[in-house]
Every structure is written in C-alpha cells, then in structure tokens.
PDB file of C-alpha atoms in Angstrom:
ATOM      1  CA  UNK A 289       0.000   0.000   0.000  1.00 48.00           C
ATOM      2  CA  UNK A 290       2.735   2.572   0.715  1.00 62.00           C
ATOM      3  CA  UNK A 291       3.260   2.836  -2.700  1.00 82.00           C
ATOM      4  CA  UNK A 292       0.338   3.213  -4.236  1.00 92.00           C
ATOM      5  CA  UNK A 293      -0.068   6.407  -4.837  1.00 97.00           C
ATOM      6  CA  UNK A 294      -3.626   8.224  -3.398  1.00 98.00           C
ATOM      7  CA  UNK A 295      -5.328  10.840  -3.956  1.00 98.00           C
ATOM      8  CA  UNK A 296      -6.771  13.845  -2.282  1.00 98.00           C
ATOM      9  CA  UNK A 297      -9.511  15.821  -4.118  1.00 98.00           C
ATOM     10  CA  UNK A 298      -9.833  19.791  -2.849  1.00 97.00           C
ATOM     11  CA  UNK A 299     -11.187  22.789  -3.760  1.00 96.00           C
ATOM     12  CA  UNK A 300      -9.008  25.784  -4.723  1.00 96.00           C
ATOM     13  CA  UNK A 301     -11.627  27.982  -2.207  1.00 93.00           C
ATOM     14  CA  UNK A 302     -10.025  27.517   1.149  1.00 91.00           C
ATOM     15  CA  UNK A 303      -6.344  28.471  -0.151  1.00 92.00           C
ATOM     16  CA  UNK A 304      -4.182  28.690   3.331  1.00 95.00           C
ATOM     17  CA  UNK A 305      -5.265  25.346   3.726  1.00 95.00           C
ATOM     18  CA  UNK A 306      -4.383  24.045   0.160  1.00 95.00           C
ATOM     19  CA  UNK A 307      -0.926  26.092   0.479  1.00 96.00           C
ATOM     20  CA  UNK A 308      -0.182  24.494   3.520  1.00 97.00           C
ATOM     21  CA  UNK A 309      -0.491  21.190   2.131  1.00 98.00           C
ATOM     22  CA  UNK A 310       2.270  21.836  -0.527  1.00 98.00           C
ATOM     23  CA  UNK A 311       4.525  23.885   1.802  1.00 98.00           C
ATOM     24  CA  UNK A 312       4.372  21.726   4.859  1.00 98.00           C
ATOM     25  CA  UNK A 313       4.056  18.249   2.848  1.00 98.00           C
ATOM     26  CA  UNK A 314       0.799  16.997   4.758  1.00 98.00           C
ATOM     27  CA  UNK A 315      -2.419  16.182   5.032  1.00 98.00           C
ATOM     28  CA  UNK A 316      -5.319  17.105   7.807  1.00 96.00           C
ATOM     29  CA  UNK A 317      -6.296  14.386   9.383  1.00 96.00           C
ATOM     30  CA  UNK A 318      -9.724  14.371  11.463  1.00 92.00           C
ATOM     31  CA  UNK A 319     -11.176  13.057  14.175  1.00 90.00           C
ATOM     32  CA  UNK A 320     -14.445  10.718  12.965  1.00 84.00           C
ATOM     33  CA  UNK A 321     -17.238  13.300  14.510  1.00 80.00           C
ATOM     34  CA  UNK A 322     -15.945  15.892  12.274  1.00 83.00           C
ATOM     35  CA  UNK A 323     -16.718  13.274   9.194  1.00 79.00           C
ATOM     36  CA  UNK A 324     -19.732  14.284   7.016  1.00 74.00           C
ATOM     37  CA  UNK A 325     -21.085  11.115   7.421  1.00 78.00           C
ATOM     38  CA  UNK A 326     -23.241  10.721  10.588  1.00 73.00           C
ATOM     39  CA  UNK A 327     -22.688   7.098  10.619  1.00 77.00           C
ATOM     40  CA  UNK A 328     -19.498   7.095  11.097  1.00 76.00           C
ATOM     41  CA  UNK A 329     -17.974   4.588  13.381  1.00 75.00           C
ATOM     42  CA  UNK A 330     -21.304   3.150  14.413  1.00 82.00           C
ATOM     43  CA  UNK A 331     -21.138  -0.297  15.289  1.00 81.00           C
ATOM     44  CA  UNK A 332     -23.663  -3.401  16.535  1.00 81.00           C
ATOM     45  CA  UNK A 333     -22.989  -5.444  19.363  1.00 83.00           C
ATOM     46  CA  UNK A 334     -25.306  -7.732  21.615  1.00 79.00           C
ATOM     47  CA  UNK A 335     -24.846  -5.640  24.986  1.00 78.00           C
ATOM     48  CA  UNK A 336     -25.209  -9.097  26.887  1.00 77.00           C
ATOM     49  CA  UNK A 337     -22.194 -10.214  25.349  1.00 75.00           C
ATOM     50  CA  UNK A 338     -20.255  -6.864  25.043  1.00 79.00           C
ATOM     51  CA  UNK A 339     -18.627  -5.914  28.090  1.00 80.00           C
ATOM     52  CA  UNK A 340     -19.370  -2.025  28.746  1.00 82.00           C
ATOM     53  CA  UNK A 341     -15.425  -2.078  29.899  1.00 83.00           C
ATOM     54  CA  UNK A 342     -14.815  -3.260  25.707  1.00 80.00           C
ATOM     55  CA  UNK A 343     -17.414  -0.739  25.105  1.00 80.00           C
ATOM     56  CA  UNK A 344     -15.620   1.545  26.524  1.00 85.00           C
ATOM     57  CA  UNK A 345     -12.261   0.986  25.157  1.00 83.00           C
ATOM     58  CA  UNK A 346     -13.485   1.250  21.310  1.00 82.00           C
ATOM     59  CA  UNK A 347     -15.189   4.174  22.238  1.00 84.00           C
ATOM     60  CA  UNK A 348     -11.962   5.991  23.768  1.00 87.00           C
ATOM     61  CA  UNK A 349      -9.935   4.540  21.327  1.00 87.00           C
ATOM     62  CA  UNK A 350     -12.224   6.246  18.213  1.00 87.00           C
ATOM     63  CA  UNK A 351     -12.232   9.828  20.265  1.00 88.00           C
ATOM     64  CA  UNK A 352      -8.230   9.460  20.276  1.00 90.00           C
ATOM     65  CA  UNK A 353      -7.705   8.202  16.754  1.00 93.00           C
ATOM     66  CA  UNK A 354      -7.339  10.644  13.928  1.00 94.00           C
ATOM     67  CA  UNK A 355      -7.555   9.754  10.220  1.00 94.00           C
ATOM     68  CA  UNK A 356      -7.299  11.445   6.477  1.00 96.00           C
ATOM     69  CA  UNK A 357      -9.829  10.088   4.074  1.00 96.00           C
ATOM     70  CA  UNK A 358      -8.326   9.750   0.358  1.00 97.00           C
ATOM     71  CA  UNK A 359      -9.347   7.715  -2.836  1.00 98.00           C
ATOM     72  CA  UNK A 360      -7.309   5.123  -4.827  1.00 97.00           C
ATOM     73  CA  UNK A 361      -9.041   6.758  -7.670  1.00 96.00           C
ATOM     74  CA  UNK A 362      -7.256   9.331  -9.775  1.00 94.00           C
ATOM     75  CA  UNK A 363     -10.119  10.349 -11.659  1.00 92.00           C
ATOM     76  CA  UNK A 364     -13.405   9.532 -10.079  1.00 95.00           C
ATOM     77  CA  UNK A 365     -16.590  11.934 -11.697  1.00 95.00           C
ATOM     78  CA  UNK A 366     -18.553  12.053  -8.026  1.00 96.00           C
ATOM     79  CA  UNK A 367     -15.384  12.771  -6.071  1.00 97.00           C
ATOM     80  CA  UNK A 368     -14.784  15.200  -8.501  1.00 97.00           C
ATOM     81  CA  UNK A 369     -18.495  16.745  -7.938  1.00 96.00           C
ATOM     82  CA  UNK A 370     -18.443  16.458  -4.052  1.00 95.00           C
ATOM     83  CA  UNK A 371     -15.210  17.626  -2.987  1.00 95.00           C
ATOM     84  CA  UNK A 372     -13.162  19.430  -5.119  1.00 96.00           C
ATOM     85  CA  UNK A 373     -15.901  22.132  -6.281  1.00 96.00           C
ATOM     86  CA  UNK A 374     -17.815  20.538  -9.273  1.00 96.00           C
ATOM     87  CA  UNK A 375     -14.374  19.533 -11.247  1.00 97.00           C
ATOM     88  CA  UNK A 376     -13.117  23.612  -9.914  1.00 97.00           C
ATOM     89  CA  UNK A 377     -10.673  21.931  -8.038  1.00 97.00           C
ATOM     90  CA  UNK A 378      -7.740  19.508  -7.972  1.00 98.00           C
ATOM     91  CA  UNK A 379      -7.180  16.276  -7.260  1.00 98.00           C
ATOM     92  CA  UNK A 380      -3.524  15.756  -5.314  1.00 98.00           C
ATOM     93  CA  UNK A 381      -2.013  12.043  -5.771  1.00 98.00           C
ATOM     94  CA  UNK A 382       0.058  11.851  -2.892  1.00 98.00           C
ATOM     95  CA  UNK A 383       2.451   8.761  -0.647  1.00 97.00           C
ATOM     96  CA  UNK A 384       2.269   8.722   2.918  1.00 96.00           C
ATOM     97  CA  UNK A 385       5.478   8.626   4.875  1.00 95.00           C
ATOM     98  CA  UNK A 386       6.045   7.523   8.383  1.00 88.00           C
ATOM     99  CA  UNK A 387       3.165   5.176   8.195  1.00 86.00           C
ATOM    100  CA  UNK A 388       3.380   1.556   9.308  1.00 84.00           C
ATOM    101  CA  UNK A 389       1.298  -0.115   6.305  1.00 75.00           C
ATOM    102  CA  UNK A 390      -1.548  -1.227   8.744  1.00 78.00           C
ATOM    103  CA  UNK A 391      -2.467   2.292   9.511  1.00 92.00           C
ATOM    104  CA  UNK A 392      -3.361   2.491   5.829  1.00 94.00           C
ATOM    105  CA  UNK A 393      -7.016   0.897   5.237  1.00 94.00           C
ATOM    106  CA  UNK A 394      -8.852   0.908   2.402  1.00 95.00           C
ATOM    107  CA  UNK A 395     -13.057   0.562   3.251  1.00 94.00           C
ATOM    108  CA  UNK A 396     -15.089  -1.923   3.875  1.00 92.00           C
ATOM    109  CA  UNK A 397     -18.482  -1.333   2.883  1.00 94.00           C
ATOM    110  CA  UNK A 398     -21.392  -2.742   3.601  1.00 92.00           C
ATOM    111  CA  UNK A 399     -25.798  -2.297   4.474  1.00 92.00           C
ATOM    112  CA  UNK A 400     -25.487  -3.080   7.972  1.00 89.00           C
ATOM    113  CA  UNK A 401     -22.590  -1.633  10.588  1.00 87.00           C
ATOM    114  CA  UNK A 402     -20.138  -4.105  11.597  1.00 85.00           C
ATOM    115  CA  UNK A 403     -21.147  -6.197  14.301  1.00 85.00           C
ATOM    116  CA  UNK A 404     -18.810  -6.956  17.237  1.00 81.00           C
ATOM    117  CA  UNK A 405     -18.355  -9.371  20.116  1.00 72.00           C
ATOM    118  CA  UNK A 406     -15.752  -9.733  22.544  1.00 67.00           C
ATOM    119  CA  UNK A 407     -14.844 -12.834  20.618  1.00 68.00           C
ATOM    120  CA  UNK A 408     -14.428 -10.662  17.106  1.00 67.00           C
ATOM    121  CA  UNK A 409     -10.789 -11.039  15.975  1.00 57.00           C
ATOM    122  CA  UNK A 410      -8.667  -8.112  16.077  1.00 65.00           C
ATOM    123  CA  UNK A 411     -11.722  -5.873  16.547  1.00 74.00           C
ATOM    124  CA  UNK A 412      -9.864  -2.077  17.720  1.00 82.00           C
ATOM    125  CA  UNK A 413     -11.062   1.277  16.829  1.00 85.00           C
ATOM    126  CA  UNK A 414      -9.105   1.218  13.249  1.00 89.00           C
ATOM    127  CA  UNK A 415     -11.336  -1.976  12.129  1.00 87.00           C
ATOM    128  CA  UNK A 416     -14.768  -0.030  13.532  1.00 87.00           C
ATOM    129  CA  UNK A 417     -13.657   3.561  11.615  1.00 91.00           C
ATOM    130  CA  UNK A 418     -12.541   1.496   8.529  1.00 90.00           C
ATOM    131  CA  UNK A 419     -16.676   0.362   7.666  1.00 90.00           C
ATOM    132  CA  UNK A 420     -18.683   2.443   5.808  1.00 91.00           C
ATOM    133  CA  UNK A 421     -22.334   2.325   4.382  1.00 90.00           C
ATOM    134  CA  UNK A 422     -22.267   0.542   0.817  1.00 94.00           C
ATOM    135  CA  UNK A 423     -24.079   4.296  -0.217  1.00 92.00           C
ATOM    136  CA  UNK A 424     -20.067   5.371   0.282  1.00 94.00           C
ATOM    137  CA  UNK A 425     -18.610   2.454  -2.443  1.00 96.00           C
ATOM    138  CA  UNK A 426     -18.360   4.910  -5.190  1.00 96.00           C
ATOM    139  CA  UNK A 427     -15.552   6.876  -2.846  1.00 95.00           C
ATOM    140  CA  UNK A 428     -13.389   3.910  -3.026  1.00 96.00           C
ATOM    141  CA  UNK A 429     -11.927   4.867   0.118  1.00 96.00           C
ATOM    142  CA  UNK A 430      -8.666   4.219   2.086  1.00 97.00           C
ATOM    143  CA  UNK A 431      -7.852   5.742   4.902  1.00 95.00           C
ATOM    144  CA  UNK A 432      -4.852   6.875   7.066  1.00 96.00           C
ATOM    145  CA  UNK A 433      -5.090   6.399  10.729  1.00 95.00           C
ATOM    146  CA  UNK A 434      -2.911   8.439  13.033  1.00 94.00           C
ATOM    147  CA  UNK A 435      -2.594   9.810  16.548  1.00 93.00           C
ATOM    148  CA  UNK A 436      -1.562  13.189  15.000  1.00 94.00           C
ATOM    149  CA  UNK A 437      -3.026  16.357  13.345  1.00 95.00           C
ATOM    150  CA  UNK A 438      -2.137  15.818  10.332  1.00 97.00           C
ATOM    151  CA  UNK A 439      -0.390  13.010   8.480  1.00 96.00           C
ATOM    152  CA  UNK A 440       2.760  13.718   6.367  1.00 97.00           C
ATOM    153  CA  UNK A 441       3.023  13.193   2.400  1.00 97.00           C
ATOM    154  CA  UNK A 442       4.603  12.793  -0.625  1.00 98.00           C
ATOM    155  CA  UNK A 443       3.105  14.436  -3.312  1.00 98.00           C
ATOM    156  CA  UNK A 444       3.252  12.950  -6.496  1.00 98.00           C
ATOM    157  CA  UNK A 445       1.283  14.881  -8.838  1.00 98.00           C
ATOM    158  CA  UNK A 446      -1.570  17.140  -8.901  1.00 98.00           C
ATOM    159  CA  UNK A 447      -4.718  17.177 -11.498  1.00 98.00           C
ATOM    160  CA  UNK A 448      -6.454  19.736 -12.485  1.00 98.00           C
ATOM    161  CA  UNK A 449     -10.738  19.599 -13.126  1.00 97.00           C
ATOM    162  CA  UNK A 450     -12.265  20.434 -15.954  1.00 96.00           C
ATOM    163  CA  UNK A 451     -12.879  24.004 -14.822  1.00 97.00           C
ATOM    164  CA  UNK A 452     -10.226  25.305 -13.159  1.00 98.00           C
ATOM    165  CA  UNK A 453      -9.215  28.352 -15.856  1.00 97.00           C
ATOM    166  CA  UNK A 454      -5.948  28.459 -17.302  1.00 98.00           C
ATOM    167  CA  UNK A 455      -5.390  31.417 -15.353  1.00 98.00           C
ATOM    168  CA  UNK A 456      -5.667  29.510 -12.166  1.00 97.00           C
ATOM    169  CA  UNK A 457      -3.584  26.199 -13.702  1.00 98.00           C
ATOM    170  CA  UNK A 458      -1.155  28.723 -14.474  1.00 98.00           C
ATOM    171  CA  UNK A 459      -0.399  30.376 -10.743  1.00 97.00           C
ATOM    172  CA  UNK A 460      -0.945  27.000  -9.443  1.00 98.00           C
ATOM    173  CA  UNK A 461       1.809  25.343 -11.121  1.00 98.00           C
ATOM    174  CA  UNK A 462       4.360  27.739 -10.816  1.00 98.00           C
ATOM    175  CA  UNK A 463       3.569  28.346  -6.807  1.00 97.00           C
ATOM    176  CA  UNK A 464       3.665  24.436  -6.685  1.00 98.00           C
ATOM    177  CA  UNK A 465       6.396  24.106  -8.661  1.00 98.00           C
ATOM    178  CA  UNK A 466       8.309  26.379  -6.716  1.00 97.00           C
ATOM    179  CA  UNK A 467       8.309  24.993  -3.455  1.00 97.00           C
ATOM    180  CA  UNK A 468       8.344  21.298  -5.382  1.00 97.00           C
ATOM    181  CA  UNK A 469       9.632  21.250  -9.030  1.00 97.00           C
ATOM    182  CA  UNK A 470       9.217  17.353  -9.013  1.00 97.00           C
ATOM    183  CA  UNK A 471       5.341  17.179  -8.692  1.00 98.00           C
ATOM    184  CA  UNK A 472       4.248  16.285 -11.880  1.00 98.00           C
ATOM    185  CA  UNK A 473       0.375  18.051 -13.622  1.00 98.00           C
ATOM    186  CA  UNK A 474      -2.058  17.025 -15.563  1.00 97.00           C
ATOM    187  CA  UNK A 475      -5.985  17.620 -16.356  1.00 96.00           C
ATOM    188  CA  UNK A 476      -8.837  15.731 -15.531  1.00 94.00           C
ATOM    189  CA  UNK A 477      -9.313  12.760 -17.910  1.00 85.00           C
ATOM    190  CA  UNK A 478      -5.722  13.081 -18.852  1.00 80.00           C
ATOM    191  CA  UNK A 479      -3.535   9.523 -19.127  1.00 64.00           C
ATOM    192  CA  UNK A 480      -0.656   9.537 -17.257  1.00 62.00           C
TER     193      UNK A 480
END
C-alpha cells in the first residue's frame, strides 16, 4: 500500500489550507465526529455479550484516533463533484510517509454496521472507523489512521478539473512548482 499512490480531491476555495499542504508536505487528518457522514464509526454489538469495559475501550480509542480520508481513484466523476468544487478543483495524488502499512485501510463497505463481540478477531477502533455504508462504495476509500493532526506526504502529482481556468492552472503550477519542481500536472481525464 505505501506505494500506491492516493489521492486527495480539494477545492481551490479555502487556499491557506491548500498552500499548507504543498509547503508543509501533509495532510489534515480528522477526528471521525468531524466526518460528514453521521454514521461514522457506528457499530452493533449484543450488549449481553459486550462488556461495557470493551465498550468503553473502542469508544476511547475512536475519540483518540485521527484519520485522512483519500481515494485510490485518480479520476473519479462524483469525487470530482463532491469535494473538489464541481471539477473547480484539484485532485492531489500523494504517498504517505512515516506510516506503518496497517495504519493504511482501504473501506469496507457494507448495508449493515459491523457487528462486534468480545470474541471478534482483532476488533480495535481502526477496524470499527474502517466500515462504511455501501451508499459510500463509489468513494473507493482508504484511509490513514494516526494519533496526530495531520499526516505527512509525498506528493506525487496534482490534477487539475475540468474548470479550473488556465489562469488559475497557471499560478498554481508555478507556486507548486516552486516549493516542489518534481510534482508532476495534468488535467482531468488526462492519461498519465
């Protein structure tokens, strides 16, 4: 996983936070209450046979846990749409660093939350956060779990949408490529 490349789509509208992601080589990574999805990290268990102690312990461990959501797609139309500004935005391909491979999980998804016991194999806070409603498929999510702010990166290459202007490419590329002259660009729908 820690080389294959993922990707981040943004918008160009909050640009401190885009900056900082070039100039500071990271990522933000949140905690899963300040996900849009209200689901998130909602699990099943039978509470006769979940101890409110193990409870307790997933619970903690999801409030501590921090994690940046990315795609393995380069090019995805609805990621495009949803998070980087109706194709106004970019799309950063990016490697983590300083990651131990299994804090890098791509989702599960599936109708029903994941259902636990005390029994459940290696059932922690990472295995809870990394299920998703099937609604969510089309993300093709992997995720980045961490105990910090903000996870660092390697960025590969950035892609432009569809309607960023060429004004906009322009400023882009040569701010990026000044702090980074090996990131490589493209546009949207563009083969490598």
């Amino acid at each position: 996983m820690m080389n294959t490349i993922l990707y981040k789509y943004r918008s160009l509208d909050n640009f401190k936070f885009l900056v900082d992601i070039f100039l500071n080589k990271r990522l933000y990574a949140g905690d899963y209450k300040s996900m849009n999805d209200p689901m998130e990290g909602v699990y099943r268990f039978n509470k006769h046979k979940v101890s409110a102690e193990f409870r307790a312990t997933i619970l903690g461990d999801k409030r501590d846990l921090r994690f940046c959501s990315l795609s393995a797609d380069a090019d995805n139309k609805l990621l495009w749409a949803h998070y980087a500004n109706g194709h106004n935005g970019i799309s950063i391909g990016v490697l983590p660093q300083d990651i131990d491979d299994s804090d890098i999980r791509a989702m599960n998804y599936s109708p029903d939350p994941l259902k636990i016991t005390e029994e459940s194999e290696h059932v922690d806070a990472r295995k809870v956060l990394s299920y998703k409603n099937e609604i969510w498929v089309y993300e093709n999510e992997v995720r980045v779990f961490t105990m910090r702010d903000f996870v660092e990166v390697k960025i590969v290459e950035v892609i432009f949408g569809k309607r960023v202007s060429h004004s906009d490419k322009q400023m882009l590329k040569k701010l990026i490529s000044t702090i980074d002259n090996q990131i490589a660009f493209r546009d949207e729908d563009e083969s490598k």
